[in-house]
Amino acid sequence: MPHDMNNSLAQSLLPDSGNRNSEVSNRALLKASTLFASYSRRYVANQVWWLAGNQLCRLKSEYDKAGRPYSIVSGVHLCMKPDRSLIRRRQAGAEAGSILEDEEEAIEDEIAVIND
């Protein structure tokens, strides 16, 4: 039986000559996933992690437990989440005609903690 290389699944698994990082190609991710799935859930051999650790970490980082892709990771979400009380205080300060220096220092301190 001849192989149908025009099949969309087959095309997605062929090595992409333009892809410089073949470690994260669809084929490499599928091979890593298959290797991991071939072991019991209770014990995955160290060899699996040595052979496919990069790909498995990539897969884990892209999907949550329900198999849905992450749109943003929780750590980044917390950094981007606005502080409503700070917004209210700044609006109150802006209405009074000045921005409080203490609030600016607090924001700079928060940014320094996040960057550390």
PDB file of C-alpha atoms in Angstrom, residues 10-88:
ATOM      1  CA  ALA A  10       1.464  13.243   7.022  1.00  0.00           C
ATOM      2  CA  GLN A  11       2.437  16.728   5.849  1.00  0.00           C
ATOM      3  CA  SER A  12       2.344  18.105   9.391  1.00  0.00           C
ATOM      4  CA  LEU A  13       4.697  15.351  10.580  1.00  0.00           C
ATOM      5  CA  LEU A  14       7.271  15.716   7.835  1.00  0.00           C
ATOM      6  CA  PRO A  15      10.430  17.543   8.859  1.00  0.00           C
ATOM      7  CA  ASP A  16      10.154  21.232   8.064  1.00  0.00           C
ATOM      8  CA  SER A  17      13.275  22.233   6.194  1.00  0.00           C
ATOM      9  CA  GLY A  18      12.701  25.895   7.080  1.00  0.00           C
ATOM     10  CA  ASN A  19      12.391  25.178  10.797  1.00  0.00           C
ATOM     11  CA  ARG A  20      15.756  25.866  12.399  1.00  0.00           C
ATOM     12  CA  ASN A  21      14.775  24.336  15.732  1.00  0.00           C
ATOM     13  CA  SER A  22      13.793  20.766  14.904  1.00  0.00           C
ATOM     14  CA  GLU A  23      13.483  19.951  18.627  1.00  0.00           C
ATOM     15  CA  VAL A  24      10.069  21.608  18.696  1.00  0.00           C
ATOM     16  CA  SER A  25       8.737  20.413  15.356  1.00  0.00           C
ATOM     17  CA  ASN A  26       5.392  18.610  15.313  1.00  0.00           C
ATOM     18  CA  ARG A  27       7.196  15.354  14.625  1.00  0.00           C
ATOM     19  CA  ALA A  28       9.575  15.765  17.584  1.00  0.00           C
ATOM     20  CA  LEU A  29       6.698  16.668  19.911  1.00  0.00           C
ATOM     21  CA  LEU A  30       4.685  13.665  18.730  1.00  0.00           C
ATOM     22  CA  LYS A  31       7.638  11.319  19.233  1.00  0.00           C
ATOM     23  CA  ALA A  32       8.201  12.673  22.752  1.00  0.00           C
ATOM     24  CA  SER A  33       4.530  12.346  23.605  1.00  0.00           C
ATOM     25  CA  THR A  34       4.412   8.789  22.271  1.00  0.00           C
ATOM     26  CA  LEU A  35       7.518   7.801  24.225  1.00  0.00           C
ATOM     27  CA  PHE A  36       6.056   9.268  27.426  1.00  0.00           C
ATOM     28  CA  ALA A  37       2.683   7.576  26.844  1.00  0.00           C
ATOM     29  CA  SER A  38       4.350   4.191  26.311  1.00  0.00           C
ATOM     30  CA  TYR A  39       5.236   4.058  30.033  1.00  0.00           C
ATOM     31  CA  SER A  40       2.823   3.605  32.922  1.00  0.00           C
ATOM     32  CA  ARG A  41       1.519   6.758  34.593  1.00  0.00           C
ATOM     33  CA  ARG A  42       3.087   5.687  37.884  1.00  0.00           C
ATOM     34  CA  TYR A  43       6.628   5.408  36.587  1.00  0.00           C
ATOM     35  CA  VAL A  44       8.316   7.025  33.636  1.00  0.00           C
ATOM     36  CA  ALA A  45      11.911   5.929  33.139  1.00  0.00           C
ATOM     37  CA  ASN A  46      14.723   8.446  33.441  1.00  0.00           C
ATOM     38  CA  GLN A  47      15.659   7.559  29.885  1.00  0.00           C
ATOM     39  CA  VAL A  48      12.433   9.197  28.671  1.00  0.00           C
ATOM     40  CA  TRP A  49      13.414  12.473  30.311  1.00  0.00           C
ATOM     41  CA  TRP A  50      16.959  12.263  28.931  1.00  0.00           C
ATOM     42  CA  LEU A  51      15.709  11.588  25.407  1.00  0.00           C
ATOM     43  CA  ALA A  52      12.681  13.857  25.259  1.00  0.00           C
ATOM     44  CA  GLY A  53      12.863  16.196  28.245  1.00  0.00           C
ATOM     45  CA  ASN A  54      12.970  19.403  26.190  1.00  0.00           C
ATOM     46  CA  GLN A  55       9.967  18.422  24.120  1.00  0.00           C
ATOM     47  CA  LEU A  56       7.976  17.213  27.141  1.00  0.00           C
ATOM     48  CA  CYS A  57       8.663  20.471  28.972  1.00  0.00           C
ATOM     49  CA  ARG A  58       7.551  22.386  25.905  1.00  0.00           C
ATOM     50  CA  LEU A  59       4.313  20.391  25.724  1.00  0.00           C
ATOM     51  CA  LYS A  60       3.661  20.842  29.430  1.00  0.00           C
ATOM     52  CA  SER A  61       4.261  24.584  29.249  1.00  0.00           C
ATOM     53  CA  GLU A  62       1.798  25.061  26.406  1.00  0.00           C
ATOM     54  CA  TYR A  63      -1.229  23.175  27.763  1.00  0.00           C
ATOM     55  CA  ASP A  64      -3.126  23.054  31.050  1.00  0.00           C
ATOM     56  CA  LYS A  65      -4.381  19.877  32.761  1.00  0.00           C
ATOM     57  CA  ALA A  66      -7.565  19.868  30.685  1.00  0.00           C
ATOM     58  CA  GLY A  67      -5.548  19.905  27.447  1.00  0.00           C
ATOM     59  CA  ARG A  68      -6.401  23.500  26.581  1.00  0.00           C
ATOM     60  CA  PRO A  69      -3.600  25.790  25.425  1.00  0.00           C
ATOM     61  CA  TYR A  70      -2.564  28.529  27.811  1.00  0.00           C
ATOM     62  CA  SER A  71      -3.276  32.019  26.614  1.00  0.00           C
ATOM     63  CA  ILE A  72      -1.145  33.457  29.414  1.00  0.00           C
ATOM     64  CA  VAL A  73       0.655  31.833  32.335  1.00  0.00           C
ATOM     65  CA  SER A  74      -0.522  32.611  35.862  1.00  0.00           C
ATOM     66  CA  GLY A  75       2.694  34.347  36.955  1.00  0.00           C
ATOM     67  CA  VAL A  76       2.457  36.827  34.103  1.00  0.00           C
ATOM     68  CA  HIS A  77      -1.266  37.271  34.707  1.00  0.00           C
ATOM     69  CA  LEU A  78      -0.632  38.272  38.324  1.00  0.00           C
ATOM     70  CA  CYS A  79       1.911  40.870  37.206  1.00  0.00           C
ATOM     71  CA  MET A  80      -0.489  42.305  34.651  1.00  0.00           C
ATOM     72  CA  LYS A  81      -3.566  42.260  36.881  1.00  0.00           C
ATOM     73  CA  PRO A  82      -4.506  45.828  37.819  1.00  0.00           C
ATOM     74  CA  ASP A  83      -4.708  46.776  41.490  1.00  0.00           C
ATOM     75  CA  ARG A  84      -8.140  48.399  41.802  1.00  0.00           C
ATOM     76  CA  SER A  85      -7.421  50.144  45.088  1.00  0.00           C
ATOM     77  CA  LEU A  86      -4.279  51.699  43.613  1.00  0.00           C
ATOM     78  CA  ILE A  87      -6.241  52.861  40.570  1.00  0.00           C
ATOM     79  CA  ARG A  88      -8.889  54.481  42.790  1.00  0.00           C
TER      80      ARG A  88
END
